[in-house]
Amino acid sequence: MKTTHENEHPNRLSRRDFLAVSTGAALLLSTDGFPEQLETGRAYLLPPLPYPGEALEPVISQRTLEFHFGRHHRGYVDNLNRLVAGTKLEGLSLKEIILETAEKADKASVFNNAAQVWNHTFYWHSLRPGGGGEPPEALKERIEASFGTVDACRKELAAAAAAQFGSGWAWLVQDGGKLRVTRTGNADVPFTAGLIPLLTIDVWEHAYYLDYQNRRGDYVEAVLDKLINWDFAAENLGG
Ligand code: MN
């Protein structure tokens, strides 16, 4: 289903492709792990959602995904493409761009857009239809070693999501041999501080406002109960 438009802009997902995604028609994707393109290669893609657009209902509506993925995430990709075009950053991997521009005031726009592209793709994979429940055994043991119980870990994630003032992200991360919960503001990512991200929850208002208005806590609880993708977190565990 190549079109002229897609050939001119091979890294962009058209509105029509998004609708195809959201009706579950033609896809595009694998669910096995984080897209390789975020680790290596070009940074300019809008990676497809790993599920159809209605698949997270009723916790997250298709309408929220249409805006969140189709407008916000896509907007960050488009901004990044525009900002790095013709610069020495062009062609670096997304991670390299993030590490190269972090903490540099004159590169804040590039950092923010690159980090938001990375964060959103990581977030889509941190959710799955039919998620929640018990983590796979290997992850469960790591969680119990660090938090005592899976429920304690969940509660810390919910508390971090609630405590983040304004826009940001709640994370389960690996810090050396231990797991812990942390949060970042705006576009910030944990790996610039040497932490390995395992999963994240977006707590920008655009992630939940259409469905939950100001009730961030209800959104976070529903995500932890019904969508959180412990399998993805387990895949991200380091040694
Ligand atoms: Mn977002």
Short mmCIF file of C-alpha atoms and ligand atoms in Angstrom, two decimals:
data_model
loop_
_atom_site.label_atom_id
_atom_site.label_comp_id
_atom_site.label_asym_id
_atom_site.label_seq_id
_atom_site.Cartn_x
_atom_site.Cartn_y
_atom_site.Cartn_z
CA MET A 1 0.00 0.00 0.00
CA LYS A 2 2.70 2.45 -0.97
CA THR A 3 1.43 5.79 -2.11
CA THR A 4 3.22 8.66 -3.76
CA HIS A 5 2.94 10.56 -0.52
CA GLU A 6 4.61 7.79 1.44
CA ASN A 7 7.38 7.53 -1.10
CA GLU A 8 8.07 11.22 -0.71
CA HIS A 9 8.01 10.96 3.07
CA PRO A 10 9.04 7.41 3.84
CA ASN A 11 9.46 8.05 7.56
CA ARG A 12 6.04 9.43 8.19
CA LEU A 13 2.93 7.51 9.01
CA SER A 14 0.04 8.99 7.11
CA ARG A 15 -3.37 9.63 8.60
CA ARG A 16 -4.63 6.80 6.42
CA ASP A 17 -2.03 4.44 7.85
CA PHE A 18 -3.00 5.47 11.34
CA LEU A 19 -6.61 4.63 10.57
CA ALA A 20 -5.47 1.31 9.20
CA VAL A 21 -3.65 0.77 12.45
CA SER A 22 -6.64 1.78 14.46
CA THR A 23 -8.98 -0.59 12.67
CA GLY A 24 -6.48 -3.40 12.99
CA ALA A 25 -6.28 -3.83 9.24
CA ALA A 26 -2.74 -3.78 7.92
CA LEU A 27 0.03 -3.95 10.37
CA LEU A 28 3.21 -3.19 10.28
CA LEU A 29 4.52 -4.25 13.58
CA SER A 30 6.00 -6.77 15.79
CA THR A 31 5.26 -6.92 19.46
CA ASP A 32 8.54 -8.56 20.31
CA GLY A 33 10.49 -5.90 22.08
CA PHE A 34 11.40 -2.34 21.56
CA PRO A 35 11.84 -1.22 17.95
CA GLU A 36 15.41 -1.62 16.91
CA GLN A 37 15.36 1.73 15.16
CA LEU A 38 15.30 3.49 18.51
CA GLU A 39 18.60 1.90 19.46
CA THR A 40 20.37 2.18 16.15
CA GLY A 41 19.99 3.90 12.88
CA ARG A 42 17.74 6.71 11.88
CA ALA A 43 15.78 8.74 14.38
CA TYR A 44 13.16 10.07 12.09
CA LEU A 45 10.47 7.42 12.13
CA LEU A 46 7.14 7.38 13.83
CA PRO A 47 7.23 3.77 14.96
CA PRO A 48 3.84 2.13 14.54
CA LEU A 49 1.71 1.36 17.54
CA PRO A 50 2.19 -2.23 18.67
CA TYR A 51 -1.62 -2.76 18.71
CA PRO A 52 -4.71 -1.38 16.97
CA GLY A 53 -5.89 2.06 18.10
CA GLU A 54 -8.98 0.77 19.88
CA ALA A 55 -7.14 -2.06 21.64
CA LEU A 56 -6.63 -0.22 24.94
CA GLU A 57 -10.30 0.62 25.43
CA PRO A 58 -11.98 1.18 27.78
CA VAL A 59 -8.95 2.21 29.84
CA ILE A 60 -7.55 4.49 27.11
CA SER A 61 -9.97 5.45 24.33
CA GLN A 62 -9.27 5.28 20.63
CA ARG A 63 -9.88 9.03 20.55
CA THR A 64 -7.09 9.59 23.07
CA LEU A 65 -4.75 7.42 20.98
CA GLU A 66 -5.68 9.30 17.81
CA PHE A 67 -4.51 12.52 19.40
CA HIS A 68 -1.73 11.14 21.58
CA PHE A 69 -0.11 8.94 18.96
CA GLY A 70 -1.39 10.57 15.77
CA ARG A 71 -0.82 14.19 16.76
CA HIS A 72 1.44 14.51 19.81
CA HIS A 73 3.91 11.70 19.11
CA ARG A 74 3.89 12.45 15.41
CA GLY A 75 4.44 16.13 16.16
CA TYR A 76 7.60 15.33 18.12
CA VAL A 77 8.88 13.22 15.20
CA ASP A 78 8.15 15.98 12.70
CA ASN A 79 9.77 18.62 14.92
CA LEU A 80 12.86 16.47 15.38
CA ASN A 81 13.20 15.92 11.64
CA ARG A 82 12.98 19.65 11.06
CA LEU A 83 15.41 20.53 13.86
CA VAL A 84 18.20 18.13 12.90
CA ALA A 85 17.95 18.49 9.13
CA GLY A 86 21.31 19.56 7.78
CA THR A 87 23.03 19.47 11.19
CA LYS A 88 25.69 17.08 12.44
CA LEU A 89 23.03 15.36 14.53
CA GLU A 90 21.21 14.14 11.46
CA GLY A 91 21.72 10.41 11.03
CA LEU A 92 22.58 9.72 14.65
CA SER A 93 20.40 7.26 16.47
CA LEU A 94 17.68 8.68 18.65
CA LYS A 95 19.56 7.63 21.76
CA GLU A 96 22.75 9.29 20.52
CA ILE A 97 20.89 12.53 19.84
CA ILE A 98 19.38 12.46 23.34
CA LEU A 99 22.75 11.82 25.01
CA GLU A 100 24.49 14.40 22.82
CA THR A 101 22.00 17.20 23.59
CA ALA A 102 21.09 16.48 27.23
CA GLU A 103 21.82 19.37 29.61
CA LYS A 104 22.79 21.69 26.76
CA ALA A 105 20.67 24.83 26.93
CA ASP A 106 21.18 25.71 23.28
CA LYS A 107 20.07 22.22 22.23
CA ALA A 108 16.98 22.05 24.44
CA SER A 109 14.49 21.90 21.56
CA VAL A 110 16.28 19.01 19.90
CA PHE A 111 16.62 17.19 23.22
CA ASN A 112 12.97 17.69 24.14
CA ASN A 113 11.62 16.44 20.83
CA ALA A 114 14.06 13.53 20.57
CA ALA A 115 13.40 12.45 24.15
CA GLN A 116 9.66 12.70 23.65
CA VAL A 117 9.87 10.48 20.57
CA TRP A 118 11.82 7.93 22.61
CA ASN A 119 9.55 8.20 25.66
CA HIS A 120 6.35 7.78 23.70
CA THR A 121 7.51 4.70 21.83
CA PHE A 122 8.68 3.25 25.12
CA TYR A 123 5.29 4.08 26.66
CA TRP A 124 3.27 2.39 23.90
CA HIS A 125 5.28 -0.76 24.54
CA SER A 126 4.83 -0.41 28.29
CA LEU A 127 1.11 -1.01 27.71
CA ARG A 128 -0.71 -3.92 26.15
CA PRO A 129 -4.30 -5.08 25.78
CA GLY A 130 -4.97 -7.56 28.59
CA GLY A 131 -2.00 -6.32 30.60
CA GLY A 132 -1.72 -5.94 34.35
CA GLY A 133 -1.79 -9.04 36.52
CA GLU A 134 1.34 -10.79 37.67
CA PRO A 135 4.80 -10.13 36.20
CA PRO A 136 6.64 -13.08 34.65
CA GLU A 137 8.60 -15.06 37.24
CA ALA A 138 12.08 -13.67 36.56
CA LEU A 139 10.85 -10.09 36.88
CA LYS A 140 8.65 -10.92 39.83
CA GLU A 141 11.67 -12.20 41.75
CA ARG A 142 13.59 -9.01 40.97
CA ILE A 143 10.63 -6.88 42.06
CA GLU A 144 10.23 -8.82 45.29
CA ALA A 145 13.93 -8.49 46.04
CA SER A 146 13.73 -4.71 45.68
CA PHE A 147 10.22 -3.80 46.84
CA GLY A 148 9.11 -6.77 48.96
CA THR A 149 5.96 -7.42 46.92
CA VAL A 150 4.60 -6.67 43.46
CA ASP A 151 1.84 -4.68 45.13
CA ALA A 152 4.39 -2.47 46.88
CA CYS A 153 6.05 -1.80 43.52
CA ARG A 154 2.67 -0.93 41.99
CA LYS A 155 1.92 1.43 44.86
CA GLU A 156 5.25 3.19 44.39
CA LEU A 157 4.58 3.60 40.68
CA ALA A 158 1.14 5.07 41.42
CA ALA A 159 2.60 7.38 44.05
CA ALA A 160 5.36 8.57 41.69
CA ALA A 161 2.77 9.26 38.98
CA ALA A 162 0.68 11.25 41.44
CA ALA A 163 3.66 13.14 42.87
CA GLN A 164 5.01 14.34 39.52
CA PHE A 165 4.00 18.01 39.52
CA GLY A 166 2.95 18.98 36.02
CA SER A 167 4.01 17.03 32.94
CA GLY A 168 6.28 14.03 33.09
CA TRP A 169 6.72 10.30 33.42
CA ALA A 170 6.70 7.62 36.12
CA TRP A 171 9.23 4.82 35.59
CA LEU A 172 10.25 1.42 36.83
CA VAL A 173 14.01 1.36 36.33
CA GLN A 174 16.99 -0.83 37.04
CA ASP A 175 19.65 0.96 39.05
CA GLY A 176 22.70 -1.30 39.20
CA GLY A 177 21.46 -4.57 40.63
CA LYS A 178 18.28 -3.13 42.11
CA LEU A 179 14.93 -2.09 40.71
CA ARG A 180 13.35 1.16 41.78
CA VAL A 181 10.70 3.67 40.85
CA THR A 182 11.55 7.14 39.68
CA ARG A 183 9.93 10.01 37.84
CA THR A 184 11.10 12.56 35.32
CA GLY A 185 9.70 15.96 34.38
CA ASN A 186 8.68 17.05 30.90
CA ALA A 187 10.77 15.12 28.34
CA ASP A 188 13.52 13.85 30.63
CA VAL A 189 14.65 10.23 30.32
CA PRO A 190 16.21 7.99 32.99
CA PHE A 191 19.10 6.68 30.90
CA THR A 192 20.97 10.02 30.88
CA ALA A 193 21.45 9.29 34.60
CA GLY A 194 22.68 5.75 33.94
CA LEU A 195 19.38 4.06 34.84
CA ILE A 196 17.94 1.30 32.67
CA PRO A 197 14.25 2.02 31.94
CA LEU A 198 11.99 -1.03 32.33
CA LEU A 199 8.57 0.56 31.82
CA THR A 200 6.93 3.97 31.94
CA ILE A 201 3.58 5.67 32.44
CA ASP A 202 2.96 8.98 30.69
CA VAL A 203 1.44 11.48 33.11
CA TRP A 204 1.24 14.45 30.76
CA GLU A 205 -2.38 15.64 30.77
CA HIS A 206 -2.72 14.74 27.08
CA ALA A 207 -2.33 11.07 28.09
CA TYR A 208 -5.56 11.01 30.11
CA TYR A 209 -7.50 14.25 29.96
CA LEU A 210 -10.06 13.21 27.31
CA ASP A 211 -10.89 10.06 29.27
CA TYR A 212 -10.31 11.04 32.90
CA GLN A 213 -10.18 14.87 32.89
CA ASN A 214 -8.28 15.84 36.06
CA ARG A 215 -8.38 12.36 37.62
CA ARG A 216 -4.79 11.32 36.96
CA GLY A 217 -4.90 8.79 39.78
CA ASP A 218 -7.83 6.92 38.21
CA TYR A 219 -5.97 6.73 34.90
CA VAL A 220 -2.83 5.41 36.57
CA GLU A 221 -4.71 2.82 38.62
CA ALA A 222 -6.57 1.60 35.52
CA VAL A 223 -3.33 1.37 33.56
CA LEU A 224 -1.64 -0.63 36.33
CA ASP A 225 -4.67 -2.93 36.67
CA LYS A 226 -5.44 -3.58 33.03
CA LEU A 227 -2.70 -2.45 30.65
CA ILE A 228 0.75 -2.47 32.20
CA ASN A 229 3.06 -4.71 30.17
CA TRP A 230 5.21 -6.61 32.64
CA ASP A 231 6.54 -8.78 29.80
CA PHE A 232 8.07 -5.71 28.17
CA ALA A 233 9.63 -4.70 31.49
CA ALA A 234 11.09 -8.19 31.83
CA GLU A 235 12.62 -7.96 28.33
CA ASN A 236 14.38 -4.75 29.34
CA LEU A 237 16.07 -6.23 32.42
CA GLY A 238 19.83 -6.03 32.29
CA GLY A 239 22.18 -8.43 33.99
MN MN B 1 2.44 11.86 25.88
#
